[in-house]
Short mmCIF file of C-alpha atoms in Angstrom, two decimals:
data_model
loop_
_atom_site.label_atom_id
_atom_site.label_comp_id
_atom_site.label_asym_id
_atom_site.label_seq_id
_atom_site.Cartn_x
_atom_site.Cartn_y
_atom_site.Cartn_z
CA UNK A 19 7.30 3.67 -26.11
CA UNK A 20 5.80 5.03 -22.75
CA UNK A 21 5.80 8.57 -21.97
CA UNK A 22 3.72 11.28 -21.99
CA UNK A 23 2.54 13.00 -25.32
CA UNK A 24 0.86 16.00 -26.01
CA UNK A 25 -3.00 15.93 -26.95
CA UNK A 26 -8.23 18.68 18.17
CA UNK A 27 -11.72 18.61 18.35
CA UNK A 28 -13.72 16.23 16.57
CA UNK A 29 -14.77 18.96 13.89
CA UNK A 30 -12.88 21.39 11.46
CA UNK A 31 -13.03 25.31 12.36
CA UNK A 32 -12.75 27.93 9.94
CA UNK A 33 -10.05 29.98 11.93
CA UNK A 34 -9.44 33.17 9.73
CA UNK A 35 -11.34 35.21 7.10
CA UNK A 36 -12.79 34.75 3.85
CA UNK A 37 -11.16 33.85 0.65
CA UNK A 38 -8.73 36.11 -0.65
CA UNK A 39 -9.33 38.60 -2.97
CA UNK A 40 -8.57 36.84 -6.74
CA UNK A 41 -8.46 33.43 -4.90
CA UNK A 42 -10.84 32.05 -7.82
CA UNK A 43 -9.29 31.40 -11.13
CA UNK A 44 -5.73 29.94 -9.66
CA UNK A 45 -6.39 26.53 -10.88
CA UNK A 46 -7.13 27.82 -14.17
CA UNK A 47 -6.47 25.05 -17.04
CA UNK A 48 -5.72 28.23 -18.85
CA UNK A 49 -2.08 28.16 -17.69
CA UNK A 50 0.33 28.64 -20.69
CA UNK A 51 2.72 26.08 -20.80
CA UNK A 52 6.59 27.59 -22.24
CA UNK A 53 7.71 26.48 -25.21
CA UNK A 54 10.21 23.74 -24.83
CA UNK A 55 12.87 22.08 -26.80
CA UNK A 56 11.64 19.94 -30.16
CA UNK A 57 12.71 16.64 -28.97
CA UNK A 58 10.28 16.38 -26.10
CA UNK A 59 6.81 15.16 -25.63
CA UNK A 60 5.54 18.10 -24.97
CA UNK A 61 6.35 20.22 -27.94
CA UNK A 62 5.38 17.10 -30.23
CA UNK A 63 1.28 18.00 -29.37
CA UNK A 64 -1.51 20.32 -29.94
CA UNK A 65 -1.31 23.44 -28.17
CA UNK A 66 -4.77 24.06 -27.79
CA UNK A 67 -6.08 20.69 -25.75
CA UNK A 68 -8.62 21.40 -23.16
CA UNK A 69 -6.77 18.77 -21.09
CA UNK A 70 -3.76 20.80 -20.42
CA UNK A 71 -1.95 19.41 -23.41
CA UNK A 72 -0.57 16.09 -22.09
CA UNK A 73 -2.15 12.48 -22.15
CA UNK A 74 -1.37 10.01 -20.13
CA UNK A 75 0.81 6.91 -21.47
CA UNK A 76 -1.58 4.42 -23.55
CA UNK A 77 -0.56 1.55 -21.38
CA UNK A 78 -2.66 2.89 -18.44
CA UNK A 79 -1.96 3.87 -14.75
CA UNK A 80 0.58 1.20 -14.36
CA UNK A 81 3.08 3.41 -16.20
CA UNK A 82 4.59 6.37 -14.39
CA UNK A 83 6.37 8.48 -17.32
CA UNK A 84 9.85 9.82 -15.89
CA UNK A 85 9.43 12.83 -17.71
CA UNK A 86 7.17 13.82 -14.43
CA UNK A 87 10.18 13.81 -12.85
CA UNK A 88 12.28 16.10 -14.80
CA UNK A 89 10.60 18.82 -16.76
CA UNK A 90 10.36 22.38 -15.65
CA UNK A 91 7.36 22.87 -16.97
CA UNK A 92 5.59 20.25 -15.10
CA UNK A 93 7.40 21.56 -12.20
CA UNK A 94 5.97 25.18 -12.57
CA UNK A 95 2.63 23.82 -13.39
CA UNK A 96 2.78 21.61 -9.93
CA UNK A 97 2.72 25.01 -8.00
CA UNK A 98 0.22 26.42 -9.56
CA UNK A 99 -2.32 23.96 -9.56
CA UNK A 100 -1.36 21.87 -6.64
CA UNK A 101 0.26 24.20 -4.09
CA UNK A 102 -1.49 27.43 -5.02
CA UNK A 103 -4.92 25.67 -6.68
CA UNK A 104 -7.96 24.23 -4.71
CA UNK A 105 -6.07 21.91 -2.20
CA UNK A 106 -5.32 22.30 1.63
CA UNK A 107 -1.19 22.16 2.65
CA UNK A 108 -0.18 21.61 6.04
CA UNK A 109 1.16 24.85 7.70
CA UNK A 110 1.71 23.64 11.37
CA UNK A 111 0.23 22.29 14.83
CA UNK A 112 -1.55 24.61 16.89
CA UNK A 113 0.46 23.58 19.72
CA UNK A 114 3.41 25.44 17.92
CA UNK A 115 1.60 29.23 18.31
CA UNK A 116 -0.43 28.69 21.15
CA UNK A 117 -0.16 32.21 22.77
CA UNK A 118 -1.01 35.64 20.87
CA UNK A 119 2.07 36.59 18.92
CA UNK A 120 3.42 33.28 18.49
CA UNK A 121 4.26 32.18 14.67
CA UNK A 122 6.14 29.88 12.64
CA UNK A 123 7.25 29.94 9.39
CA UNK A 124 6.92 27.25 6.59
CA UNK A 125 6.30 26.79 2.77
CA UNK A 126 3.59 26.10 0.54
CA UNK A 127 5.00 24.89 -2.61
CA UNK A 128 7.63 27.92 -3.67
CA UNK A 129 5.49 30.43 -1.69
CA UNK A 130 7.01 31.51 1.95
CA UNK A 131 3.87 31.34 4.33
CA UNK A 132 3.55 32.79 8.52
CA UNK A 133 1.16 31.00 10.49
CA UNK A 134 0.67 33.14 13.52
CA UNK A 135 -1.87 33.54 16.14
CA UNK A 136 -3.36 37.01 16.62
CA UNK A 137 -4.64 38.78 19.91
CA UNK A 138 -8.02 37.44 19.61
CA UNK A 139 -6.79 33.82 19.64
CA UNK A 140 -7.38 33.25 15.85
CA UNK A 141 -5.15 31.84 13.43
CA UNK A 142 -3.94 33.59 10.77
CA UNK A 143 -1.47 32.67 7.68
CA UNK A 144 -0.26 34.92 4.96
CA UNK A 145 2.54 35.52 2.33
CA UNK A 146 5.86 36.39 3.81
CA UNK A 147 6.66 39.09 1.05
CA UNK A 148 6.58 42.66 1.76
CA UNK A 149 3.51 44.28 0.20
CA UNK A 150 5.72 47.61 -0.79
CA UNK A 151 8.52 45.81 -2.82
CA UNK A 152 8.26 42.30 -1.87
CA UNK A 153 10.94 41.56 0.69
CA UNK A 154 10.78 38.74 3.27
CA UNK A 155 9.16 40.67 6.37
CA UNK A 156 9.25 37.77 8.66
CA UNK A 157 12.95 36.64 8.71
CA UNK A 158 12.98 34.05 12.09
CA UNK A 159 11.64 30.60 11.77
CA UNK A 160 9.54 31.01 14.40
CA UNK A 161 9.28 33.11 17.66
CA UNK A 162 6.36 35.76 19.17
CA UNK A 163 6.17 39.03 18.15
CA UNK A 164 3.34 41.64 18.65
CA UNK A 165 3.60 43.07 14.84
CA UNK A 166 6.44 42.57 12.20
CA UNK A 167 8.46 45.09 10.06
CA UNK A 168 10.27 44.91 6.99
CA UNK A 169 14.00 45.58 7.06
CA UNK A 170 14.20 47.21 3.77
CA UNK A 171 11.67 50.26 4.25
CA UNK A 172 10.35 49.68 7.76
CA UNK A 173 6.76 48.94 6.71
CA UNK A 174 5.12 47.59 9.68
CA UNK A 175 2.24 45.27 10.12
CA UNK A 176 -0.15 43.42 12.58
CA UNK A 177 -0.56 40.22 13.22
CA UNK A 178 -3.12 39.10 10.46
CA UNK A 179 -0.23 41.02 7.55
CA UNK A 180 -2.05 44.44 7.16
CA UNK A 181 0.10 47.39 6.66
CA UNK A 182 -0.24 49.63 9.97
CA UNK A 183 3.31 51.66 9.30
CA UNK A 184 4.55 53.42 6.55
CA UNK A 185 7.50 55.63 7.11
CA UNK A 186 7.24 59.15 5.36
CA UNK A 187 3.54 58.56 4.42
CA UNK A 188 2.79 62.21 4.74
CA UNK A 189 6.18 63.32 3.60
CA UNK A 190 9.09 64.57 5.39
CA UNK A 191 9.68 68.24 6.34
CA UNK A 192 7.01 69.15 3.88
CA UNK A 193 8.28 67.37 1.15
CA UNK A 194 7.54 64.35 -0.51
CA UNK A 195 5.24 61.61 0.60
CA UNK A 196 2.37 59.54 -0.75
CA UNK A 197 -0.20 61.38 -2.27
CA UNK A 198 -4.07 61.70 -0.70
CA UNK A 199 -5.28 58.75 -2.91
CA UNK A 200 -2.64 56.52 -1.20
CA UNK A 201 -4.41 54.40 1.52
CA UNK A 202 -2.38 51.62 3.76
CA UNK A 203 -5.55 50.11 4.34
CA UNK A 204 -5.45 48.55 0.95
CA UNK A 205 -2.50 46.64 1.48
CA UNK A 206 -1.49 43.48 3.28
CA UNK A 207 0.73 40.71 2.91
CA UNK A 208 -1.32 38.20 0.93
CA UNK A 209 -3.57 36.10 3.49
CA UNK A 210 -4.53 32.29 3.06
CA UNK A 211 -7.81 30.63 4.20
CA UNK A 212 -6.73 28.63 7.61
CA UNK A 213 -8.56 25.92 8.83
CA UNK A 214 -7.74 22.79 11.29
CA UNK A 215 -8.69 19.40 12.44
CA UNK A 216 -7.74 18.07 15.97
CA UNK A 217 -5.14 20.99 16.31
CA UNK A 218 -3.52 20.22 12.69
CA UNK A 219 -3.48 23.48 10.95
CA UNK A 220 -3.95 23.64 7.26
CA UNK A 221 -4.13 26.48 4.45
CA UNK A 222 -5.06 27.36 0.95
CA UNK A 223 -4.98 30.13 -1.34
CA UNK A 224 -8.01 28.86 -3.22
CA UNK A 225 -11.82 29.79 -2.57
CA UNK A 226 -12.21 26.60 -4.54
CA UNK A 227 -11.19 24.24 -2.05
CA UNK A 228 -13.59 22.03 -0.42
CA UNK A 229 -14.52 22.05 3.61
CA UNK A 230 -11.43 20.64 4.97
CA UNK A 231 -13.10 18.02 6.80
CA UNK A 232 -14.31 17.08 3.43
CA UNK A 233 -11.14 17.73 1.75
CA UNK A 234 -9.18 15.31 4.44
CA UNK A 235 -12.16 12.29 4.04
CA UNK A 236 -13.43 9.99 7.20
CA UNK A 237 -10.40 7.59 7.30
CA UNK A 238 -7.56 10.52 7.76
CA UNK A 239 -10.04 12.53 9.83
CA UNK A 240 -10.35 9.61 12.39
CA UNK A 241 -6.82 8.87 12.39
CA UNK A 242 -5.72 12.36 13.17
CA UNK A 243 -8.32 12.97 16.20
CA UNK A 244 -7.31 9.43 17.66
CA UNK A 245 -3.44 10.69 17.21
CA UNK A 246 -4.10 14.05 18.36
CA UNK A 247 -6.56 12.99 21.19
CA UNK A 248 -4.03 13.35 24.12
CA UNK A 249 -2.09 16.76 24.67
CA UNK A 250 1.12 16.89 22.30
CA UNK A 251 4.51 18.64 22.75
CA UNK A 252 6.98 19.35 19.97
CA UNK A 253 10.34 17.98 20.35
CA UNK A 254 12.38 19.30 17.86
CA UNK A 255 12.68 20.17 14.32
CA UNK A 256 15.06 19.00 11.46
CA UNK A 257 15.76 19.92 7.43
CA UNK A 258 17.28 18.59 4.74
CA UNK A 259 17.78 18.94 0.95
CA UNK A 260 17.06 15.76 -1.19
CA UNK A 261 18.34 15.91 -4.87
CA UNK A 262 15.40 14.26 -6.47
CA UNK A 263 11.54 15.46 -7.55
CA UNK A 264 9.46 15.44 -4.66
CA UNK A 265 7.07 13.08 -5.82
CA UNK A 266 9.30 10.14 -5.57
CA UNK A 267 9.27 10.40 -2.07
CA UNK A 268 5.60 11.06 -1.55
CA UNK A 269 5.46 8.07 -3.55
CA UNK A 270 7.74 5.77 -1.96
CA UNK A 271 5.75 6.50 1.54
CA UNK A 272 2.71 4.88 0.30
CA UNK A 273 4.52 1.72 -1.26
CA UNK A 274 4.22 -1.24 0.87
CA UNK A 275 6.03 -3.24 -1.77
CA UNK A 276 9.52 -1.20 -0.72
CA UNK A 277 9.12 -1.53 3.23
CA UNK A 278 10.77 -4.87 3.87
CA UNK A 279 12.60 -5.08 0.60
CA UNK A 280 14.93 -2.16 1.41
CA UNK A 281 14.24 -1.54 5.03
CA UNK A 282 16.11 -4.54 6.35
CA UNK A 283 16.37 -2.70 9.97
CA UNK A 284 12.54 -3.25 10.18
CA UNK A 285 12.84 -6.90 9.63
CA UNK A 286 15.92 -7.22 11.53
CA UNK A 287 14.01 -6.14 15.07
CA UNK A 288 10.60 -7.69 14.11
CA UNK A 289 8.59 -4.21 13.31
CA UNK A 290 7.71 -4.99 9.73
CA UNK A 291 7.23 -8.40 7.97
CA UNK A 292 5.14 -8.48 4.55
CA UNK A 293 2.44 -10.95 6.36
CA UNK A 294 1.57 -8.28 8.75
CA UNK A 295 -1.96 -7.28 8.78
CA UNK A 296 -2.10 -4.16 6.72
CA UNK A 297 -4.48 -1.84 4.96
CA UNK A 298 -4.36 1.45 2.69
CA UNK A 299 -7.01 4.07 2.34
CA UNK A 300 -7.40 6.28 -0.57
CA UNK A 301 -9.15 9.72 -0.69
CA UNK A 302 -9.21 12.86 -2.65
CA UNK A 303 -8.94 11.10 -6.28
CA UNK A 304 -6.37 8.66 -4.68
CA UNK A 305 -3.71 11.16 -3.89
CA UNK A 306 -4.35 10.97 0.14
CA UNK A 307 -3.75 7.29 1.55
CA UNK A 308 -3.99 6.55 5.03
CA UNK A 309 -1.27 3.27 5.52
CA UNK A 310 -1.73 0.98 8.36
CA UNK A 311 0.16 -1.62 9.53
CA UNK A 312 -1.16 -3.73 12.60
CA UNK A 313 1.05 -5.08 15.33
CA UNK A 314 2.03 -8.94 14.70
CA UNK A 315 1.87 -10.73 18.14
CA UNK A 316 4.12 -13.79 16.58
CA UNK A 317 6.54 -11.70 15.18
CA UNK A 318 10.02 -13.30 15.23
CA UNK A 319 12.39 -12.11 17.99
CA UNK A 320 15.33 -9.76 17.22
CA UNK A 321 17.72 -11.08 15.14
CA UNK A 322 20.51 -8.28 15.95
CA UNK A 323 21.65 -6.62 19.47
CA UNK A 324 22.24 -2.93 19.50
CA UNK A 325 24.72 -1.45 21.90
CA UNK A 326 21.21 0.66 22.76
CA UNK A 327 18.49 -1.43 22.71
CA UNK A 328 15.87 1.49 23.20
CA UNK A 329 16.46 2.68 19.62
CA UNK A 330 14.51 -0.54 18.29
CA UNK A 331 12.51 -1.08 21.38
CA UNK A 332 9.40 -1.04 20.50
CA UNK A 333 6.04 -0.58 22.28
CA UNK A 334 3.37 1.42 20.07
CA UNK A 335 1.78 4.38 21.37
CA UNK A 336 -1.13 4.26 18.46
CA UNK A 337 -4.51 3.26 19.42
CA UNK A 338 -6.01 0.07 17.92
CA UNK A 339 -2.97 -2.11 18.05
CA UNK A 340 -1.42 -0.24 15.11
CA UNK A 341 2.10 -0.57 14.99
CA UNK A 342 2.67 1.70 11.84
CA UNK A 343 0.51 4.76 10.47
CA UNK A 344 1.61 6.63 7.68
CA UNK A 345 -0.74 9.61 6.86
CA UNK A 346 0.17 11.20 2.99
CA UNK A 347 -2.03 14.27 2.77
CA UNK A 348 -1.91 15.67 -0.51
CA UNK A 349 0.41 17.34 -1.85
CA UNK A 350 2.63 18.64 0.77
CA UNK A 351 3.05 16.65 4.02
CA UNK A 352 3.38 13.13 5.61
CA UNK A 353 2.50 12.29 8.91
CA UNK A 354 5.03 9.17 10.29
CA UNK A 355 3.84 7.33 13.14
CA UNK A 356 5.90 4.36 13.93
CA UNK A 357 5.69 2.76 17.54
CA UNK A 358 6.42 5.77 19.81
CA UNK A 359 8.25 7.67 16.95
CA UNK A 360 6.01 10.62 15.79
CA UNK A 361 7.09 13.03 13.11
CA UNK A 362 5.52 15.25 10.26
CA UNK A 363 7.41 15.56 6.64
CA UNK A 364 6.62 18.54 5.08
CA UNK A 365 7.64 18.90 1.11
CA UNK A 366 9.25 22.17 -0.04
CA UNK A 367 9.73 21.23 -3.83
CA UNK A 368 12.61 23.62 -5.30
CA UNK A 369 13.40 22.46 -8.68
CA UNK A 370 12.36 19.53 -10.72
CA UNK A 371 15.23 17.51 -9.18
CA UNK A 372 15.48 19.07 -5.77
CA UNK A 373 13.12 19.45 -3.03
CA UNK A 374 13.46 20.24 1.00
CA UNK A 375 12.13 18.07 3.78
CA UNK A 376 11.05 19.70 7.17
CA UNK A 377 10.76 17.23 9.96
CA UNK A 378 8.60 18.13 13.47
CA UNK A 379 9.01 15.82 15.71
CA UNK A 380 6.06 15.35 18.56
CA UNK A 381 5.25 12.92 21.27
CA UNK A 382 2.60 12.73 24.12
CA UNK A 383 3.02 15.62 26.66
CA UNK A 384 1.69 13.96 29.34
CA UNK A 385 3.64 10.48 29.07
CA UNK A 386 7.22 10.65 29.80
CA UNK A 387 7.60 6.88 28.80
CA UNK A 388 6.61 7.54 25.85
CA UNK A 389 8.96 10.80 25.39
CA UNK A 390 11.86 8.62 26.52
CA UNK A 391 11.08 6.16 23.84
CA UNK A 392 10.51 8.87 21.23
CA UNK A 393 14.05 10.12 21.56
CA UNK A 394 15.56 7.25 21.04
CA UNK A 395 13.37 5.81 18.47
CA UNK A 396 13.50 8.82 16.30
CA UNK A 397 17.25 7.78 15.33
CA UNK A 398 15.34 5.43 12.85
CA UNK A 399 14.04 8.64 11.21
CA UNK A 400 15.11 12.01 9.92
CA UNK A 401 18.17 13.15 7.27
CA UNK A 402 20.74 10.42 9.08
CA UNK A 403 18.14 8.06 10.23
CA UNK A 404 18.72 4.24 9.82
CA UNK A 405 15.64 4.08 7.93
CA UNK A 406 14.96 7.49 6.56
CA UNK A 407 18.07 8.08 5.03
CA UNK A 408 17.66 4.74 2.82
CA UNK A 409 14.61 6.29 1.26
CA UNK A 410 16.54 9.52 0.48
CA UNK A 411 19.45 7.65 -1.23
CA UNK A 412 17.30 5.49 -3.09
CA UNK A 413 15.30 8.45 -4.52
CA UNK A 414 18.16 10.27 -5.35
CA UNK A 415 19.56 7.52 -7.30
CA UNK A 416 16.29 6.93 -9.00
CA UNK A 417 16.43 10.93 -10.13
CA UNK A 418 19.98 10.34 -11.45
CA UNK A 419 19.25 7.37 -13.43
CA UNK A 420 15.85 8.96 -14.70
CA UNK A 421 17.96 11.47 -15.80
CA UNK A 422 20.32 10.34 -17.72
CA UNK A 423 17.57 8.55 -19.94
CA UNK A 424 16.72 11.90 -21.43
CA UNK A 425 13.35 11.66 -19.99
CA UNK A 426 12.33 8.46 -21.90
CA UNK A 427 10.70 5.65 -20.80
CA UNK A 428 8.48 5.24 -17.73
CA UNK A 429 8.21 3.56 -14.16
CA UNK A 430 6.17 0.37 -13.70
CA UNK A 431 3.58 -0.07 -11.33
CA UNK A 432 1.80 -3.05 -12.19
CA UNK A 433 1.87 -5.31 -8.91
CA UNK A 434 -1.94 -6.56 -8.04
CA UNK A 435 -4.48 -5.93 -11.02
CA UNK A 436 -2.07 -4.34 -13.62
CA UNK A 437 -4.23 -0.93 -14.14
CA UNK A 438 -6.99 -0.96 -11.00
CA UNK A 439 -7.19 2.00 -8.96
CA UNK A 440 -8.89 1.09 -5.83
CA UNK A 441 -9.59 3.28 -2.92
CA UNK A 442 -8.80 0.49 -0.64
CA UNK A 443 -6.63 -2.40 -0.17
CA UNK A 444 -5.80 -4.83 2.75
CA UNK A 445 -2.55 -6.60 2.24
CA UNK A 446 1.30 -5.35 1.71
CA UNK A 447 1.57 -7.31 -1.82
CA UNK A 448 0.41 -4.55 -4.08
CA UNK A 449 1.52 -1.06 -6.04
CA UNK A 450 -2.28 -0.45 -6.53
CA UNK A 451 -2.25 2.34 -4.02
CA UNK A 452 0.33 3.72 -6.27
CA UNK A 453 -1.79 3.79 -9.42
CA UNK A 454 -4.45 5.47 -7.83
CA UNK A 455 -2.05 8.25 -6.76
CA UNK A 456 -1.01 8.98 -10.39
CA UNK A 457 -4.51 8.85 -11.46
CA UNK A 458 -5.29 11.54 -9.22
CA UNK A 459 -2.36 13.57 -9.48
CA UNK A 460 -3.11 13.84 -13.42
CA UNK A 461 -6.75 14.60 -12.97
CA UNK A 462 -5.69 17.43 -10.83
CA UNK A 463 -2.80 18.54 -13.12
CA UNK A 464 -5.28 18.30 -15.71
CA UNK A 465 -3.64 15.57 -18.03
CA UNK A 466 -5.55 13.67 -20.28
CA UNK A 467 -6.14 9.91 -18.89
CA UNK A 468 -4.79 7.15 -21.06
CA UNK A 469 -6.38 6.72 -24.39
CA UNK A 470 -6.99 3.10 -23.21
CA UNK A 471 -8.48 4.24 -20.03
CA UNK A 472 -8.29 3.21 -16.49
CA UNK A 473 -10.54 0.61 -14.34
CA UNK A 474 -11.85 1.81 -11.17
CA UNK A 475 -11.48 4.93 -9.23
CA UNK A 476 -9.09 6.38 -6.60
CA UNK A 477 -10.58 8.49 -4.03
CA UNK A 478 -14.39 9.61 -3.24
CA UNK A 479 -15.66 9.71 -6.86
CA UNK A 480 -14.34 8.54 -10.36
CA UNK A 481 -12.24 10.93 -12.14
CA UNK A 482 -13.97 9.89 -15.42
#
């Protein structure tokens, strides 16, 4: 039985400080997995395995164990190894924080984070947790501030998250206070390393993360540079909670196979047809994916008319005759670039069966026509979008049925080569990019590969 068994510029800029203290070792394979009920696969295996104690199904990368979507232990392990490990996580756009004191908030996995521009113009990021008692410090989602003050005991911080004020530090009326050894300069909200590419800002907790340019890879760097070569403006935000595991939607975003089958809207309005020229390029052990679908000059005319035709009017704002580009940057974001509808989806896992998606919508600031088209075409996306709501519903239904199975069994992703995991495919009739993703995911989670082994490598180097 398949299952888990135990056994803006075109250059990167480092824009804030050295690696945080204690960053090394965040991704240690020594993570202890809590005991599980005896009927689970985890409990049936050898506790001291040097591969994280998990072995992928012997059938190979074409099997995706359902336990990945339901296990609390795997959920916790992902937060440690993926979100707080040696990966770069999307934090925001530079255009969201253009002036000193501008800030925006987000989550890296389960951890709340603040991105802020300091008085010198540098970008800073730190954990939104008071160094005193752990309370939330920055309570608004975005804004401008000279500094930040915790409401609990009024400890105050500068724009880099350093403590600059402690009430009654020296006592009051000659009584109490901290002793002479207390030095507020030694206390701060935990910083992240921050770097940006083409105006897109990323952060990491780990000193072991590679340079951002190497992490993103040449294809994604080139695509981001092309998309952000013109000035952009943020047009709004949305967020919603999906009752499913976050990986189901991350996988869905790179699934060529599902688009013409599930999203009839695309076919009805000639946006996506299965015979269009398409390409998927994988990187970072296969976990990143740059998906590109090119315009089809011979696309059939719209079969359906809308009362507001501009919702489906399709004039792409992308370069190189690209109709659709989905940029998946593991582990926490998707750039969805379709026609003139541009958005970024940031994932915040909350539980094995629940995650939040935060949408950031943006378009070109120098093109009024693009802005108008963007506003109408965005009806396809977001929580109530004609297309996006179908993805949300289908992954929720997947999650519900997987949970009914008591974590037994596995999904099948065997189209186009059964167990191959290439770094590029050039057509839409394939699930090979899904297999590449799961192969890389297993490596970063330190799960043992299938005993039969998989063929090919996903990304820039083989995980063998």
